[in-house]
Amino acid sequence: MGEKNPSAEGVSLAVDLGGVRMKNPVNTASGTFAFGSVFEGFFDVSRLGAITCKGCSAEPWPGNPAPRMCEVPSGMMNTVGLANPGVAAVVEQNGAYLAGLEERGCRVILQAAGHSVEEYVAAVELIEELAPWASGVELNISCPNIARGGALVGGTPESAAEVVRAVRPRVRRPLLVKMAPVRVPEVARACEAEGADALSLINTINGMSLDVRTRRSRLSRPTGGVSGPAIHAIAVRMVWEAAGAVKIPINGMGGIATWEDAAEMILAGATSVTVGTANFYDPTCAERIVGELAAWAAEQGVTDINELIGAVEC
Ligand SMILES: Cc1cc2nc3c(=O)[nH]c(=O)nc-3n(C[C@H](O)[C@H](O)[C@H](O)COP(=O)(O)O)c2cc1C
C-alpha cells in the first residue's frame, strides 16, 4: 500500500491502483487534462493522486478535421481522433514537467494508442525507452483497428486479449487497460487474463448530434464520443460490472463532476476516480474532490478510503 496520507479528518486516502501507488484516489482522464502543466495556473497539480496524459502513438497523428467538439445536453461530444505529436515529441515537450510532478508525489500515467497490434507495441516500446519516470502505462484499446475495417481494438474479448498479450511483456511498469464501453465483463476478464494490472473505464459512448437546419452532423464525422454527466449512470453500472468480473483494481470514470459522483464510483468498486469532461468547465474540480472524499469517508465512519471500495449495498 502507498504512503499514508492522513487528511484533515484523519482518513487515509492512499490507494494502490495495480502497483500505481497514489496518495489519494483522484486522477484525471486522458485527453481532458493535456499533460498537466496548463492546470498549474488553477491549482497545485501535485495535490492529485495521479494524472493520465493524452494518448500518444509512436508516430504523430493529425486527428480528425474540425469541428471536433460540440455540446450536448449534460455533456459534450468529440471526434478528436487521437490527434497527438507522437511519443518522442510528447516526452520532449513535457518530460521535464512530468518527471518533476512524479517527484512532487503525483503519479504520472502515460497513455499509448495504436491502429494495430504493431503500432501499440511501437508506442509502448518508445514510452519504456524515453519516459522511465512515469509510474504507469495505460493502453487505450478504444482505438479503431485500421486493418479490421475500423472495428474497435477492444471491441471483443479476443481482440482486446491479442493486444494486451503483445504489449504486456514489453511494459515493465504497471499496465492499465482503458476499455471501450462494450462487452464490459468479458473484455475485463480477457485483459486480466493477459496480465493487465488495472482497468480504466469507461471511454466515451458513441453518439450522434445533428444540426437540423443544415441537416449535417455537428461534428466533422457523422458520430462522436459522448462524455460528461450525461453518461455517468451508465459508467457507474459498467464499473460495477467490471469490479464484479475481475480481481484487479478499477480506475473509474465517466461524468464525474462532483464528490458524490466520485463516491458513487468508489462504492460501485472503483479504486481510483478519474475526472474528465468536468476539467474543461470546472478546472479545480479534481482538486476539490480530494478533500471532499476525505470528508465523506469520515462521515461514513471509516479511517481508510479502501474500506469504501465496492461497499455498495444493493
Ligand atoms: C476531448 C476529449 C479527448 C479525449 N481523448 C482521449 C484519449 O486520448 N484517450 C482516451 O483513452 N480517452 C480519451 N477521452 C475519453 C476520456 O478519457 C474519458 O474516458 C471519457 O471522456 C469519460 O469521462 P468523462 O465523462 O468524465 O469525460 C477523451 C475525452 C474527451 C472529451
Tab-separated table of C-alpha atoms and ligand atoms in Angstrom:
chain	number	residue	atom	x	y	z
A	1	MET	CA	0.000	0.000	0.000
A	2	GLY	CA	1.156	3.534	-0.755
A	3	GLU	CA	2.312	6.050	1.785
A	4	LYS	CA	-0.432	7.012	4.211
A	5	ASN	CA	-1.808	10.448	3.662
A	6	PRO	CA	-3.962	11.388	6.618
A	7	SER	CA	-6.408	14.117	5.686
A	8	ALA	CA	-7.659	16.826	8.000
A	9	GLU	CA	-10.305	14.319	9.103
A	10	GLY	CA	-7.688	11.648	9.849
A	11	VAL	CA	-8.780	9.465	6.938
A	12	SER	CA	-6.094	7.667	4.938
A	13	LEU	CA	-6.729	8.283	1.244
A	14	ALA	CA	-3.837	6.250	-0.223
A	15	VAL	CA	-4.802	3.621	-2.806
A	16	ASP	CA	-2.879	1.105	-4.882
A	17	LEU	CA	-4.058	1.023	-8.496
A	18	GLY	CA	-2.402	-2.188	-9.653
A	19	GLY	CA	1.029	-1.026	-8.495
A	20	VAL	CA	0.497	2.686	-9.145
A	21	ARG	CA	0.655	3.904	-5.560
A	22	MET	CA	-1.477	7.011	-5.303
A	23	LYS	CA	-1.602	9.264	-2.226
A	24	ASN	CA	-5.314	9.766	-2.906
A	25	PRO	CA	-7.766	8.183	-5.397
A	26	VAL	CA	-8.224	11.229	-7.661
A	27	ASN	CA	-6.877	11.006	-11.210
A	28	THR	CA	-7.599	12.920	-14.448
A	29	ALA	CA	-8.843	11.394	-17.701
A	30	SER	CA	-6.750	11.055	-20.821
A	31	GLY	CA	-7.415	13.838	-23.327
A	32	THR	CA	-9.070	16.200	-20.842
A	33	PHE	CA	-6.074	17.375	-18.809
A	34	ALA	CA	-3.435	17.691	-21.565
A	35	PHE	CA	-0.074	16.977	-19.905
A	36	GLY	CA	-0.991	18.661	-16.633
A	37	SER	CA	1.107	21.813	-16.741
A	38	VAL	CA	-1.640	24.125	-18.041
A	39	PHE	CA	-3.686	23.328	-14.917
A	40	GLU	CA	-0.927	24.633	-12.600
A	41	GLY	CA	-2.471	28.071	-13.211
A	42	PHE	CA	-5.605	26.878	-11.414
A	43	PHE	CA	-4.209	24.717	-8.593
A	44	ASP	CA	-1.178	22.757	-7.404
A	45	VAL	CA	-1.497	19.684	-9.649
A	46	SER	CA	0.703	17.637	-7.294
A	47	ARG	CA	-2.275	17.542	-4.883
A	48	LEU	CA	-3.857	14.910	-7.152
A	49	GLY	CA	-3.198	11.213	-6.723
A	50	ALA	CA	-2.337	10.832	-10.426
A	51	ILE	CA	-2.787	12.340	-13.846
A	52	THR	CA	-3.313	10.381	-17.061
A	53	CYS	CA	-1.863	12.016	-20.163
A	54	LYS	CA	-3.371	12.346	-23.638
A	55	GLY	CA	-2.992	9.167	-25.686
A	56	CYS	CA	0.125	9.127	-27.842
A	57	SER	CA	1.241	6.944	-30.705
A	58	ALA	CA	4.689	6.026	-31.989
A	59	GLU	CA	4.278	8.378	-34.973
A	60	PRO	CA	2.403	11.732	-34.975
A	61	TRP	CA	-1.321	11.526	-35.772
A	62	PRO	CA	-3.173	14.540	-37.245
A	63	GLY	CA	-6.572	13.503	-35.878
A	64	ASN	CA	-9.887	14.440	-37.497
A	65	PRO	CA	-10.797	17.796	-39.102
A	66	ALA	CA	-12.755	20.480	-37.225
A	67	PRO	CA	-15.361	20.753	-35.830
A	68	ARG	CA	-14.099	18.189	-33.323
A	69	MET	CA	-16.275	19.035	-30.344
A	70	CYS	CA	-19.811	20.144	-29.612
A	71	GLU	CA	-22.015	20.473	-26.570
A	72	VAL	CA	-24.955	18.145	-25.940
A	73	PRO	CA	-27.373	18.188	-23.005
A	74	SER	CA	-25.398	17.440	-19.796
A	75	GLY	CA	-22.199	16.763	-21.694
A	76	MET	CA	-20.260	17.051	-24.898
A	77	MET	CA	-19.227	15.059	-27.937
A	78	ASN	CA	-15.811	14.815	-29.523
A	79	THR	CA	-14.186	13.367	-32.560
A	80	VAL	CA	-10.624	14.446	-31.834
A	81	GLY	CA	-9.371	11.211	-33.393
A	82	LEU	CA	-6.405	10.924	-31.024
A	83	ALA	CA	-4.504	13.818	-32.581
A	84	ASN	CA	-1.028	13.824	-30.998
A	85	PRO	CA	2.545	14.668	-31.951
A	86	GLY	CA	3.923	11.183	-31.174
A	87	VAL	CA	5.624	9.761	-28.072
A	88	ALA	CA	9.043	11.353	-28.717
A	89	ALA	CA	7.644	14.873	-29.122
A	90	VAL	CA	5.329	14.439	-26.127
A	91	VAL	CA	8.277	13.440	-23.947
A	92	GLU	CA	10.500	16.179	-25.340
A	93	GLN	CA	7.874	18.864	-24.693
A	94	ASN	CA	6.528	17.612	-21.356
A	95	GLY	CA	9.094	15.213	-19.883
A	96	ALA	CA	10.776	17.684	-17.519
A	97	TYR	CA	7.439	18.840	-16.073
A	98	LEU	CA	6.045	15.301	-15.756
A	99	ALA	CA	9.207	13.881	-14.148
A	100	GLY	CA	9.055	16.797	-11.685
A	101	LEU	CA	5.391	16.065	-10.978
A	102	GLU	CA	6.345	12.493	-10.056
A	103	GLU	CA	8.946	13.886	-7.651
A	104	ARG	CA	6.256	16.118	-6.146
A	105	GLY	CA	4.242	12.981	-5.292
A	106	CYS	CA	1.677	12.851	-8.094
A	107	ARG	CA	1.784	9.682	-10.175
A	108	VAL	CA	2.037	10.123	-13.946
A	109	ILE	CA	0.345	7.620	-16.260
A	110	LEU	CA	1.268	7.821	-19.939
A	111	GLN	CA	-1.225	6.522	-22.463
A	112	ALA	CA	-0.356	4.537	-25.603
A	113	ALA	CA	-2.525	4.483	-28.740
A	114	GLY	CA	-2.328	2.442	-31.932
A	115	HIS	CA	-4.256	1.316	-35.011
A	116	SER	CA	-2.791	-2.200	-34.992
A	117	VAL	CA	-1.012	-4.522	-32.569
A	118	GLU	CA	2.312	-3.459	-34.122
A	119	GLU	CA	1.558	0.237	-33.545
A	120	TYR	CA	0.707	-0.368	-29.874
A	121	VAL	CA	3.925	-2.301	-29.413
A	122	ALA	CA	5.908	0.511	-31.046
A	123	ALA	CA	4.239	3.125	-28.809
A	124	VAL	CA	4.893	1.263	-25.533
A	125	GLU	CA	8.478	0.492	-26.518
A	126	LEU	CA	9.105	4.205	-27.043
A	127	ILE	CA	7.445	5.049	-23.727
A	128	GLU	CA	9.600	2.460	-21.955
A	129	GLU	CA	12.721	3.912	-23.553
A	130	LEU	CA	12.006	7.642	-23.288
A	131	ALA	CA	9.871	8.019	-20.146
A	132	PRO	CA	11.335	5.891	-17.339
A	133	TRP	CA	9.948	8.357	-14.761
A	134	ALA	CA	6.262	7.512	-15.431
A	135	SER	CA	4.586	5.315	-12.790
A	136	GLY	CA	2.295	3.519	-15.207
A	137	VAL	CA	1.394	2.904	-18.827
A	138	GLU	CA	-2.230	2.876	-19.960
A	139	LEU	CA	-3.189	1.106	-23.162
A	140	ASN	CA	-6.128	2.776	-24.902
A	141	ILE	CA	-7.913	-0.119	-26.593
A	142	SER	CA	-10.773	2.111	-27.758
A	143	CYS	CA	-8.869	2.936	-30.964
A	144	PRO	CA	-10.102	1.703	-34.370
A	145	ASN	CA	-8.106	-1.158	-35.894
A	146	ILE	CA	-7.443	0.024	-39.457
A	147	ALA	CA	-6.682	-3.482	-40.810
A	148	ARG	CA	-10.056	-4.705	-39.483
A	149	GLY	CA	-12.193	-2.034	-41.136
A	150	GLY	CA	-12.060	0.282	-38.134
A	151	ALA	CA	-13.513	-2.202	-35.627
A	152	LEU	CA	-12.537	-1.212	-32.075
A	153	VAL	CA	-9.335	-2.877	-30.880
A	154	GLY	CA	-11.050	-3.530	-27.558
A	155	GLY	CA	-14.443	-4.342	-29.054
A	156	THR	CA	-14.253	-8.078	-28.402
A	157	PRO	CA	-12.541	-10.168	-25.697
A	158	GLU	CA	-10.402	-11.807	-28.399
A	159	SER	CA	-9.134	-8.584	-29.977
A	160	ALA	CA	-8.531	-6.989	-26.553
A	161	ALA	CA	-6.595	-10.078	-25.424
A	162	GLU	CA	-4.471	-10.019	-28.572
A	163	VAL	CA	-3.158	-6.512	-27.987
A	164	VAL	CA	-2.659	-6.890	-24.217
A	165	ARG	CA	-0.783	-10.159	-24.813
A	166	ALA	CA	1.574	-8.454	-27.291
A	167	VAL	CA	2.229	-5.415	-25.121
A	168	ARG	CA	2.433	-6.960	-21.641
A	169	PRO	CA	5.966	-8.412	-21.846
A	170	ARG	CA	7.292	-5.083	-23.123
A	171	VAL	CA	5.987	-2.973	-20.217
A	172	ARG	CA	7.988	-3.314	-17.021
A	173	ARG	CA	5.718	-0.964	-15.076
A	174	PRO	CA	2.079	-1.315	-14.041
A	175	LEU	CA	-0.057	-1.753	-17.160
A	176	LEU	CA	-3.560	-0.270	-17.170
A	177	VAL	CA	-6.023	-1.037	-19.958
A	178	LYS	CA	-8.511	1.673	-20.931
A	179	MET	CA	-11.631	-0.133	-22.062
A	180	ALA	CA	-14.307	0.871	-24.533
A	181	PRO	CA	-17.835	0.739	-23.036
A	182	VAL	CA	-18.674	-2.543	-24.785
A	183	ARG	CA	-18.962	-6.141	-23.533
A	184	VAL	CA	-17.504	-4.961	-20.238
A	185	PRO	CA	-17.364	-8.136	-18.104
A	186	GLU	CA	-15.956	-10.307	-20.919
A	187	VAL	CA	-13.366	-7.782	-22.116
A	188	ALA	CA	-12.376	-7.072	-18.497
A	189	ARG	CA	-11.768	-10.781	-17.852
A	190	ALA	CA	-9.775	-11.112	-21.095
A	191	CYS	CA	-7.491	-8.193	-20.170
A	192	GLU	CA	-6.963	-9.551	-16.643
A	193	ALA	CA	-6.100	-12.998	-18.028
A	194	GLU	CA	-3.401	-11.440	-20.252
A	195	GLY	CA	-1.745	-9.701	-17.311
A	196	ALA	CA	-3.295	-6.224	-17.093
A	197	ASP	CA	-2.639	-4.729	-13.639
A	198	ALA	CA	-5.716	-2.468	-13.629
A	199	LEU	CA	-8.638	-1.491	-15.866
A	200	SER	CA	-9.725	2.050	-16.698
A	201	LEU	CA	-13.330	2.588	-17.739
A	202	ILE	CA	-15.329	3.967	-19.348
A	203	ASN	CA	-14.223	5.673	-22.524
A	204	THR	CA	-16.764	7.823	-24.380
A	205	ILE	CA	-20.018	6.312	-25.669
A	206	ASN	CA	-20.701	6.625	-29.393
A	207	GLY	CA	-23.416	9.171	-30.168
A	208	MET	CA	-24.790	11.463	-32.862
A	209	SER	CA	-25.819	15.109	-32.809
A	210	LEU	CA	-27.360	16.878	-35.817
A	211	ASP	CA	-27.868	20.488	-36.876
A	212	VAL	CA	-31.444	20.325	-38.158
A	213	ARG	CA	-31.070	23.454	-40.303
A	214	THR	CA	-28.022	22.305	-42.260
A	215	ARG	CA	-29.033	18.628	-41.835
A	216	ARG	CA	-25.417	17.903	-41.049
A	217	SER	CA	-23.626	16.355	-38.137
A	218	ARG	CA	-22.455	18.963	-35.640
A	219	LEU	CA	-19.042	17.283	-35.852
A	220	SER	CA	-16.834	16.671	-38.899
A	221	ARG	CA	-17.781	12.984	-38.656
A	222	PRO	CA	-21.327	11.544	-38.547
A	223	THR	CA	-20.795	10.251	-34.998
A	224	GLY	CA	-18.592	11.018	-31.999
A	225	GLY	CA	-17.941	10.112	-28.383
A	226	VAL	CA	-20.346	11.395	-25.716
A	227	SER	CA	-18.845	12.303	-22.331
A	228	GLY	CA	-19.749	14.221	-19.202
A	229	PRO	CA	-22.604	13.907	-16.691
A	230	ALA	CA	-24.874	12.519	-19.464
A	231	ILE	CA	-23.002	9.192	-19.282
A	232	HIS	CA	-22.384	8.977	-15.535
A	233	ALA	CA	-25.100	6.487	-14.564
A	234	ILE	CA	-24.037	4.193	-17.415
A	235	ALA	CA	-20.404	4.452	-16.303
A	236	VAL	CA	-21.249	3.570	-12.688
A	237	ARG	CA	-23.119	0.487	-13.890
A	238	MET	CA	-20.199	-0.602	-16.080
A	239	VAL	CA	-17.631	-0.049	-13.294
A	240	TRP	CA	-19.796	-2.168	-11.010
A	241	GLU	CA	-19.992	-4.918	-13.657
A	242	ALA	CA	-16.218	-4.843	-14.222
A	243	ALA	CA	-15.487	-4.902	-10.493
A	244	GLY	CA	-17.694	-7.970	-10.190
A	245	ALA	CA	-15.909	-9.712	-13.065
A	246	VAL	CA	-12.228	-9.291	-12.133
A	247	LYS	CA	-9.893	-9.126	-9.139
A	248	ILE	CA	-7.610	-6.371	-10.470
A	249	PRO	CA	-8.436	-2.786	-9.445
A	250	ILE	CA	-10.652	-0.466	-11.476
A	251	ASN	CA	-9.941	3.145	-12.383
A	252	GLY	CA	-13.483	4.500	-12.671
A	253	MET	CA	-14.538	7.395	-14.882
A	254	GLY	CA	-17.456	8.762	-16.828
A	255	GLY	CA	-19.228	12.004	-15.939
A	256	ILE	CA	-17.552	12.600	-12.588
A	257	ALA	CA	-18.182	16.259	-11.785
A	258	THR	CA	-18.789	16.255	-8.020
A	259	TRP	CA	-17.590	14.358	-4.946
A	260	GLU	CA	-20.886	12.468	-4.883
A	261	ASP	CA	-20.204	11.188	-8.410
A	262	ALA	CA	-16.726	10.086	-7.298
A	263	ALA	CA	-18.087	8.461	-4.136
A	264	GLU	CA	-20.646	6.536	-6.208
A	265	MET	CA	-17.830	5.149	-8.362
A	266	ILE	CA	-15.890	4.036	-5.271
A	267	LEU	CA	-18.938	2.302	-3.815
A	268	ALA	CA	-19.514	0.593	-7.187
A	269	GLY	CA	-15.977	-0.823	-6.991
A	270	ALA	CA	-13.540	1.803	-8.303
A	271	THR	CA	-10.179	2.064	-6.543
A	272	SER	CA	-9.430	5.409	-8.197
A	273	VAL	CA	-11.772	8.055	-9.573
A	274	THR	CA	-10.938	9.992	-12.679
A	275	VAL	CA	-12.247	13.408	-13.697
A	276	GLY	CA	-12.641	14.066	-17.433
A	277	THR	CA	-15.001	16.485	-19.177
A	278	ALA	CA	-15.577	18.451	-15.953
A	279	ASN	CA	-11.951	19.699	-16.200
A	280	PHE	CA	-12.992	21.814	-19.192
A	281	TYR	CA	-15.687	23.863	-17.410
A	282	ASP	CA	-14.649	23.487	-13.761
A	283	PRO	CA	-10.841	23.228	-13.786
A	284	THR	CA	-10.428	22.967	-9.997
A	285	CYS	CA	-12.994	20.156	-9.736
A	286	ALA	CA	-10.478	17.289	-9.362
A	287	GLU	CA	-8.531	19.010	-6.607
A	288	ARG	CA	-11.719	19.880	-4.704
A	289	ILE	CA	-12.876	16.256	-4.838
A	290	VAL	CA	-9.733	15.122	-2.924
A	291	GLY	CA	-10.759	16.954	0.249
A	292	GLU	CA	-14.451	16.250	-0.226
A	293	LEU	CA	-13.846	12.488	-0.478
A	294	ALA	CA	-11.939	12.596	2.803
A	295	ALA	CA	-14.876	14.363	4.439
A	296	TRP	CA	-17.295	11.780	3.005
A	297	ALA	CA	-15.171	8.890	4.272
A	298	ALA	CA	-15.029	10.442	7.743
A	299	GLU	CA	-18.796	10.927	7.663
A	300	GLN	CA	-19.148	7.249	6.701
A	301	GLY	CA	-17.182	6.365	9.843
A	302	VAL	CA	-14.090	4.854	8.187
A	303	THR	CA	-10.430	5.763	8.690
A	304	ASP	CA	-9.253	4.366	5.346
A	305	ILE	CA	-10.891	5.083	1.971
A	306	ASN	CA	-10.120	1.489	0.913
A	307	GLU	CA	-12.902	0.338	3.261
A	308	LEU	CA	-15.427	2.004	0.935
A	309	ILE	CA	-14.261	0.455	-2.352
A	310	GLY	CA	-17.060	-1.793	-3.601
A	311	ALA	CA	-19.025	-1.183	-0.399
A	312	VAL	CA	-22.327	-0.723	-2.260
A	313	GLU	CA	-25.254	-2.445	-0.584
A	314	CYS	CA	-27.627	-3.390	-3.388
B	1	LIG	C1	-11.825	15.963	-25.803
B	1	LIG	C2	-11.631	14.568	-25.297
B	1	LIG	C3	-10.462	13.863	-25.644
B	1	LIG	C4	-10.271	12.557	-25.182
B	1	LIG	N1	-9.122	11.894	-25.514
B	1	LIG	C5	-8.914	10.640	-25.038
B	1	LIG	C6	-7.699	9.931	-25.296
B	1	LIG	O1	-6.761	10.435	-25.914
B	1	LIG	N2	-7.606	8.658	-24.823
B	1	LIG	C7	-8.606	8.050	-24.081
B	1	LIG	O2	-8.473	6.902	-23.663
B	1	LIG	N3	-9.735	8.725	-23.794
B	1	LIG	C8	-9.907	9.987	-24.237
B	1	LIG	N4	-11.049	10.654	-23.903
B	1	LIG	C9	-12.061	9.980	-23.039
B	1	LIG	C10	-11.862	10.361	-21.572
B	1	LIG	O3	-10.562	9.998	-21.119
B	1	LIG	C11	-12.928	9.673	-20.688
B	1	LIG	O4	-12.753	8.275	-20.755
B	1	LIG	C12	-14.348	9.999	-21.117
B	1	LIG	O5	-14.452	11.336	-21.551
B	1	LIG	C13	-15.352	9.728	-19.977
B	1	LIG	O6	-15.094	10.550	-18.853
B	1	LIG	P1	-15.834	11.970	-18.630
B	1	LIG	O7	-17.290	11.757	-18.870
B	1	LIG	O8	-15.509	12.376	-17.237
B	1	LIG	O9	-15.237	12.923	-19.637
B	1	LIG	C14	-11.256	11.957	-24.350
B	1	LIG	C15	-12.399	12.671	-23.986
B	1	LIG	C16	-12.596	13.964	-24.436
B	1	LIG	C17	-13.837	14.697	-24.022
